Tab-separated table of N, CA and C in Angstrom:
chain	number	residue	atom	x	y	z
A	1	MET	N	71.038	-28.003	-104.561
A	1	MET	CA	70.900	-29.074	-105.538
A	1	MET	C	72.268	-29.605	-105.958
A	2	ARG	N	73.230	-28.709	-106.051
A	2	ARG	CA	74.573	-29.128	-106.463
A	2	ARG	C	75.155	-30.142	-105.476
A	3	GLU	N	74.865	-29.955	-104.172
A	3	GLU	CA	75.361	-30.881	-103.157
A	3	GLU	C	74.772	-32.275	-103.347
A	4	VAL	N	73.498	-32.342	-103.720
A	4	VAL	CA	72.847	-33.636	-103.955
A	4	VAL	C	73.517	-34.349	-105.116
A	5	VAL	N	73.769	-33.617	-106.188
A	5	VAL	CA	74.412	-34.203	-107.369
A	5	VAL	C	75.812	-34.691	-107.013
A	6	THR	N	76.553	-33.899	-106.253
A	6	THR	CA	77.902	-34.286	-105.837
A	6	THR	C	77.866	-35.556	-104.988
A	7	GLU	N	76.937	-35.614	-104.037
A	7	GLU	CA	76.808	-36.800	-103.191
A	7	GLU	C	76.401	-38.028	-104.006
A	8	LEU	N	75.488	-37.842	-104.940
A	8	LEU	CA	75.043	-38.958	-105.781
A	8	LEU	C	76.193	-39.472	-106.641
A	9	ARG	N	76.952	-38.561	-107.218
A	9	ARG	CA	78.116	-38.976	-108.016
A	9	ARG	C	79.119	-39.758	-107.163
A	10	ALA	N	79.349	-39.293	-105.937
A	10	ALA	CA	80.288	-39.985	-105.049
A	10	ALA	C	79.789	-41.388	-104.726
A	11	TRP	N	78.483	-41.518	-104.461
A	11	TRP	CA	77.941	-42.842	-104.154
A	11	TRP	C	78.033	-43.753	-105.368
A	12	LEU	N	77.698	-43.236	-106.551
A	12	LEU	CA	77.782	-44.046	-107.763
A	12	LEU	C	79.216	-44.491	-108.035
A	13	ALA	N	80.171	-43.608	-107.798
A	13	ALA	CA	81.578	-43.989	-107.981
A	13	ALA	C	81.956	-45.108	-107.014
A	14	TRP	N	81.535	-44.984	-105.747
A	14	TRP	CA	81.812	-46.026	-104.765
A	14	TRP	C	81.178	-47.350	-105.191
A	15	ALA	N	79.911	-47.290	-105.626
A	15	ALA	CA	79.204	-48.510	-106.023
A	15	ALA	C	79.889	-49.171	-107.212
A	16	GLN	N	80.307	-48.363	-108.171
A	16	GLN	CA	80.976	-48.915	-109.343
A	16	GLN	C	82.324	-49.520	-108.954
A	17	GLU	N	83.081	-48.848	-108.090
A	17	GLU	CA	84.364	-49.380	-107.626
A	17	GLU	C	84.176	-50.654	-106.819
A	18	SER	N	83.017	-50.816	-106.198
A	18	SER	CA	82.725	-52.011	-105.416
A	18	SER	C	82.357	-53.192	-106.298
A	19	GLY	N	82.243	-52.952	-107.589
A	19	GLY	CA	81.963	-54.036	-108.514
A	19	GLY	C	80.515	-54.157	-108.934
A	20	LEU	N	79.661	-53.238	-108.531
A	20	LEU	CA	78.262	-53.300	-108.949
A	20	LEU	C	78.165	-52.978	-110.431
A	21	GLN	N	77.305	-53.693	-111.122
A	21	GLN	CA	77.114	-53.467	-112.545
A	21	GLN	C	75.803	-52.745	-112.778
A	22	ASN	N	75.571	-52.387	-114.011
A	22	ASN	CA	74.337	-51.733	-114.446
A	22	ASN	C	74.196	-50.339	-113.855
A	23	LEU	N	75.311	-49.692	-113.542
A	23	LEU	CA	75.282	-48.328	-113.048
A	23	LEU	C	75.714	-47.406	-114.182
A	24	ALA	N	74.898	-46.424	-114.464
A	24	ALA	CA	75.243	-45.463	-115.505
A	24	ALA	C	75.860	-44.252	-114.845
A	25	MET	N	76.986	-43.828	-115.363
A	25	MET	CA	77.646	-42.647	-114.811
A	25	MET	C	77.993	-41.698	-115.944
A	26	ASP	N	77.931	-40.434	-115.642
A	26	ASP	CA	78.328	-39.400	-116.577
A	26	ASP	C	79.841	-39.481	-116.749
A	27	PRO	N	80.344	-39.512	-117.976
A	27	PRO	CA	81.787	-39.653	-118.157
A	27	PRO	C	82.585	-38.397	-117.817
A	28	ARG	N	81.912	-37.306	-117.475
A	28	ARG	CA	82.637	-36.085	-117.121
A	28	ARG	C	83.459	-36.311	-115.863
A	29	PRO	N	84.576	-35.606	-115.725
A	29	PRO	CA	85.413	-35.798	-114.532
A	29	PRO	C	84.701	-35.363	-113.260
A	30	SER	N	85.130	-35.941	-112.161
A	30	SER	CA	84.565	-35.623	-110.855
A	30	SER	C	84.875	-34.179	-110.494
A	31	PRO	N	83.939	-33.479	-109.804
A	31	PRO	CA	84.213	-32.104	-109.414
A	31	PRO	C	85.261	-31.998	-108.305
A	32	SER	N	85.642	-33.123	-107.721
A	32	SER	CA	86.630	-33.128	-106.650
A	32	SER	C	88.002	-32.750	-107.203
A	33	PRO	N	88.778	-31.921	-106.469
A	33	PRO	CA	90.100	-31.548	-106.967
A	33	PRO	C	91.066	-32.733	-106.999
A	34	ASN	N	90.872	-33.714	-106.133
A	34	ASN	CA	91.725	-34.899	-106.093
A	34	ASN	C	90.865	-36.154	-106.160
A	35	PRO	N	90.364	-36.497	-107.355
A	35	PRO	CA	89.499	-37.682	-107.434
A	35	PRO	C	90.271	-38.939	-107.075
A	36	PRO	N	89.601	-39.904	-106.423
A	36	PRO	CA	90.288	-41.142	-106.046
A	36	PRO	C	90.669	-41.943	-107.280
A	37	GLU	N	91.769	-42.658	-107.147
A	37	GLU	CA	92.210	-43.529	-108.237
A	37	GLU	C	91.247	-44.710	-108.363
A	38	PRO	N	90.835	-45.056	-109.583
A	38	PRO	CA	89.939	-46.208	-109.726
A	38	PRO	C	90.656	-47.493	-109.338
A	39	THR	N	89.927	-48.382	-108.701
A	39	THR	CA	90.489	-49.668	-108.322
A	39	THR	C	89.919	-50.741	-109.218
A	40	LYS	N	90.719	-51.737	-109.469
A	40	LYS	CA	90.291	-52.858	-110.296
A	40	LYS	C	89.679	-53.918	-109.396
A	41	VAL	N	88.419	-54.217	-109.621
A	41	VAL	CA	87.749	-55.276	-108.876
A	41	VAL	C	86.974	-56.124	-109.857
A	42	SER	N	86.741	-57.358	-109.480
A	42	SER	CA	85.939	-58.204	-110.359
A	42	SER	C	84.471	-57.813	-110.201
A	43	PRO	N	83.767	-57.638	-111.318
A	43	PRO	CA	82.362	-57.213	-111.229
A	43	PRO	C	81.478	-58.285	-110.620
A	44	LYS	N	80.464	-57.825	-109.900
A	44	LYS	CA	79.477	-58.713	-109.310
A	44	LYS	C	78.176	-58.514	-110.061
A	45	LYS	N	77.600	-59.563	-110.537
A	45	LYS	CA	76.350	-59.478	-111.275
A	45	LYS	C	75.198	-59.317	-110.305
A	46	LEU	N	74.383	-58.290	-110.500
A	46	LEU	CA	73.204	-58.082	-109.671
A	46	LEU	C	72.082	-58.992	-110.145
A	47	PRO	N	71.264	-59.497	-109.238
A	47	PRO	CA	70.152	-60.350	-109.670
A	47	PRO	C	69.124	-59.537	-110.440
A	48	LEU	N	68.480	-60.182	-111.370
A	48	LEU	CA	67.405	-59.523	-112.092
A	48	LEU	C	66.253	-59.255	-111.147
A	49	LEU	N	65.553	-58.164	-111.375
A	49	LEU	CA	64.448	-57.771	-110.511
A	49	LEU	C	63.419	-58.898	-110.377
A	50	GLN	N	63.074	-59.530	-111.467
A	50	GLN	CA	62.066	-60.590	-111.417
A	50	GLN	C	62.525	-61.756	-110.557
A	51	SER	N	63.824	-62.066	-110.557
A	51	SER	CA	64.300	-63.173	-109.725
A	51	SER	C	64.188	-62.829	-108.240
A	52	VAL	N	64.335	-61.547	-107.894
A	52	VAL	CA	64.155	-61.126	-106.505
A	52	VAL	C	62.684	-61.257	-106.114
A	53	ILE	N	61.793	-60.825	-106.993
A	53	ILE	CA	60.351	-60.951	-106.736
A	53	ILE	C	59.976	-62.421	-106.571
A	54	ASP	N	60.480	-63.259	-107.464
A	54	ASP	CA	60.182	-64.692	-107.393
A	54	ASP	C	60.693	-65.304	-106.090
A	55	ASP	N	61.875	-64.889	-105.658
A	55	ASP	CA	62.447	-65.417	-104.426
A	55	ASP	C	61.629	-65.000	-103.207
A	56	LEU	N	61.112	-63.786	-103.216
A	56	LEU	CA	60.324	-63.312	-102.083
A	56	LEU	C	58.976	-64.007	-101.993
A	57	GLY	N	58.346	-64.232	-103.139
A	57	GLY	CA	57.039	-64.886	-103.131
A	57	GLY	C	56.093	-64.220	-102.155
A	58	ASP	N	55.392	-64.999	-101.370
A	58	ASP	CA	54.523	-64.480	-100.311
A	58	ASP	C	55.312	-64.581	-99.011
A	59	CYS	N	56.304	-63.743	-98.875
A	59	CYS	CA	57.325	-63.832	-97.829
A	59	CYS	C	56.738	-63.885	-96.414
A	60	THR	N	57.240	-64.834	-95.648
A	60	THR	CA	56.895	-64.949	-94.224
A	60	THR	C	58.173	-65.093	-93.396
A	61	ARG	N	59.279	-64.524	-93.877
A	61	ARG	CA	60.582	-64.684	-93.227
A	61	ARG	C	60.701	-63.929	-91.907
A	62	CYS	N	59.889	-62.916	-91.708
A	62	CYS	CA	59.942	-62.189	-90.436
A	62	CYS	C	58.513	-62.007	-89.913
A	63	LYS	N	58.412	-61.527	-88.680
A	63	LYS	CA	57.093	-61.402	-88.055
A	63	LYS	C	56.231	-60.305	-88.670
A	64	LEU	N	56.792	-59.433	-89.467
A	64	LEU	CA	56.004	-58.352	-90.068
A	64	LEU	C	54.907	-58.871	-91.000
A	65	HIS	N	55.074	-60.078	-91.516
A	65	HIS	CA	54.065	-60.619	-92.433
A	65	HIS	C	52.705	-60.823	-91.754
A	66	ARG	N	52.708	-60.925	-90.436
A	66	ARG	CA	51.454	-61.178	-89.714
A	66	ARG	C	50.472	-60.021	-89.805
A	67	THR	N	50.977	-58.814	-89.967
A	67	THR	CA	50.091	-57.638	-89.952
A	67	THR	C	49.945	-56.975	-91.318
A	68	ARG	N	50.563	-57.523	-92.342
A	68	ARG	CA	50.439	-56.909	-93.669
A	68	ARG	C	49.339	-57.579	-94.484
A	69	THR	N	48.835	-56.825	-95.432
A	69	THR	CA	47.860	-57.371	-96.373
A	69	THR	C	48.569	-57.827	-97.644
A	70	ASN	N	49.478	-56.993	-98.138
A	70	ASN	CA	50.214	-57.269	-99.376
A	70	ASN	C	51.692	-56.958	-99.193
A	71	ILE	N	52.514	-57.623	-99.965
A	71	ILE	CA	53.918	-57.215	-100.063
A	71	ILE	C	53.952	-56.016	-101.003
A	72	VAL	N	54.625	-54.972	-100.589
A	72	VAL	CA	54.772	-53.784	-101.430
A	72	VAL	C	56.181	-53.840	-101.994
A	73	PHE	N	56.295	-54.434	-103.163
A	73	PHE	CA	57.621	-54.629	-103.749
A	73	PHE	C	58.056	-53.428	-104.574
A	74	GLY	N	57.250	-53.022	-105.478
A	74	GLY	CA	57.618	-51.898	-106.324
A	74	GLY	C	57.009	-52.037	-107.693
A	75	VAL	N	57.070	-50.972	-108.431
A	75	VAL	CA	56.556	-50.935	-109.791
A	75	VAL	C	57.521	-50.115	-110.637
A	76	GLY	N	57.404	-50.273	-111.929
A	76	GLY	CA	58.221	-49.463	-112.826
A	76	GLY	C	59.086	-50.296	-113.736
A	77	ASN	N	59.929	-49.603	-114.429
A	77	ASN	CA	60.821	-50.210	-115.405
A	77	ASN	C	61.978	-50.909	-114.695
A	78	PRO	N	62.125	-52.225	-114.849
A	78	PRO	CA	63.221	-52.926	-114.179
A	78	PRO	C	64.594	-52.553	-114.729
A	79	GLU	N	64.634	-51.858	-115.850
A	79	GLU	CA	65.902	-51.416	-116.447
A	79	GLU	C	66.172	-49.942	-116.137
A	80	ALA	N	65.388	-49.332	-115.244
A	80	ALA	CA	65.523	-47.896	-114.945
A	80	ALA	C	66.910	-47.584	-114.406
A	81	ARG	N	67.360	-46.366	-114.673
A	81	ARG	CA	68.667	-45.926	-114.195
A	81	ARG	C	68.581	-45.274	-112.816
A	82	LEU	N	67.366	-45.026	-112.348
A	82	LEU	CA	67.169	-44.392	-111.053
A	82	LEU	C	66.053	-45.125	-110.321
A	83	MET	N	66.250	-45.345	-109.023
A	83	MET	CA	65.254	-46.056	-108.238
A	83	MET	C	65.029	-45.287	-106.944
A	84	PHE	N	63.776	-45.171	-106.534
A	84	PHE	CA	63.433	-44.565	-105.263
A	84	PHE	C	63.120	-45.679	-104.283
A	85	VAL	N	63.717	-45.626	-103.128
A	85	VAL	CA	63.489	-46.624	-102.090
A	85	VAL	C	62.867	-45.906	-100.901
A	86	GLY	N	61.694	-46.360	-100.512
A	86	GLY	CA	61.016	-45.739	-99.386
A	86	GLY	C	61.175	-46.563	-98.123
A	87	GLU	N	60.739	-45.998	-97.027
A	87	GLU	CA	60.732	-46.742	-95.775
A	87	GLU	C	59.561	-47.713	-95.808
A	88	GLY	N	59.239	-48.291	-94.682
A	88	GLY	CA	58.149	-49.249	-94.623
A	88	GLY	C	56.869	-48.673	-95.192
A	89	PRO	N	56.110	-49.468	-95.915
A	89	PRO	CA	54.872	-48.964	-96.511
A	89	PRO	C	53.826	-48.616	-95.462
A	90	GLY	N	53.023	-47.625	-95.782
A	90	GLY	CA	51.920	-47.240	-94.902
A	90	GLY	C	50.679	-48.058	-95.203
A	91	GLU	N	49.595	-47.706	-94.568
A	91	GLU	CA	48.345	-48.461	-94.712
A	91	GLU	C	47.852	-48.470	-96.153
A	92	ASP	N	47.861	-47.304	-96.820
A	92	ASP	CA	47.380	-47.244	-98.209
A	92	ASP	C	48.224	-48.123	-99.130
A	93	GLU	N	49.553	-48.078	-98.943
A	93	GLU	CA	50.440	-48.906	-99.762
A	93	GLU	C	50.191	-50.386	-99.493
A	94	ASP	N	50.013	-50.742	-98.236
A	94	ASP	CA	49.764	-52.132	-97.880
A	94	ASP	C	48.465	-52.637	-98.506
A	95	LEU	N	47.425	-51.825	-98.453
A	95	LEU	CA	46.132	-52.256	-99.002
A	95	LEU	C	46.171	-52.413	-100.520
A	96	GLN	N	46.905	-51.511	-101.202
A	96	GLN	CA	46.958	-51.565	-102.662
A	96	GLN	C	48.112	-52.415	-103.193
A	97	GLY	N	49.105	-52.664	-102.349
A	97	GLY	CA	50.272	-53.416	-102.788
A	97	GLY	C	51.183	-52.613	-103.691
A	98	LEU	N	51.052	-51.286	-103.651
A	98	LEU	CA	51.834	-50.386	-104.501
A	98	LEU	C	52.547	-49.350	-103.644
A	99	PRO	N	53.771	-48.956	-104.039
A	99	PRO	CA	54.486	-47.959	-103.250
A	99	PRO	C	54.033	-46.537	-103.541
A	100	PHE	N	54.218	-45.658	-102.574
A	100	PHE	CA	54.022	-44.212	-102.726
A	100	PHE	C	52.618	-43.818	-103.182
A	101	VAL	N	51.594	-44.465	-102.654
A	101	VAL	CA	50.219	-44.096	-103.025
A	101	VAL	C	49.485	-43.358	-101.912
A	102	GLY	N	50.013	-43.396	-100.715
A	102	GLY	CA	49.334	-42.801	-99.572
A	102	GLY	C	49.557	-41.309	-99.452
């Protein structure tokens, strides 16, 4: 479990250094003996979740739309600090339009 936490912290540090906003990080120092120096970058504003949903609409941008019943976008709190991203939805998810139900 400690390795997962270490990897997650490293990814969050990279994302924050890349200018991504809305990332919550523990202010405790990195467990690394030689943590990287923070770089100054201009922040990039992430689109709001609803604007992404609105942009997708009933997406037909690729051929996968021909065999799907519903777009499986996601559910939950758009302000959440943690998000689970799955691979392509299965049959149960496609039929219900909800992730992780199968």
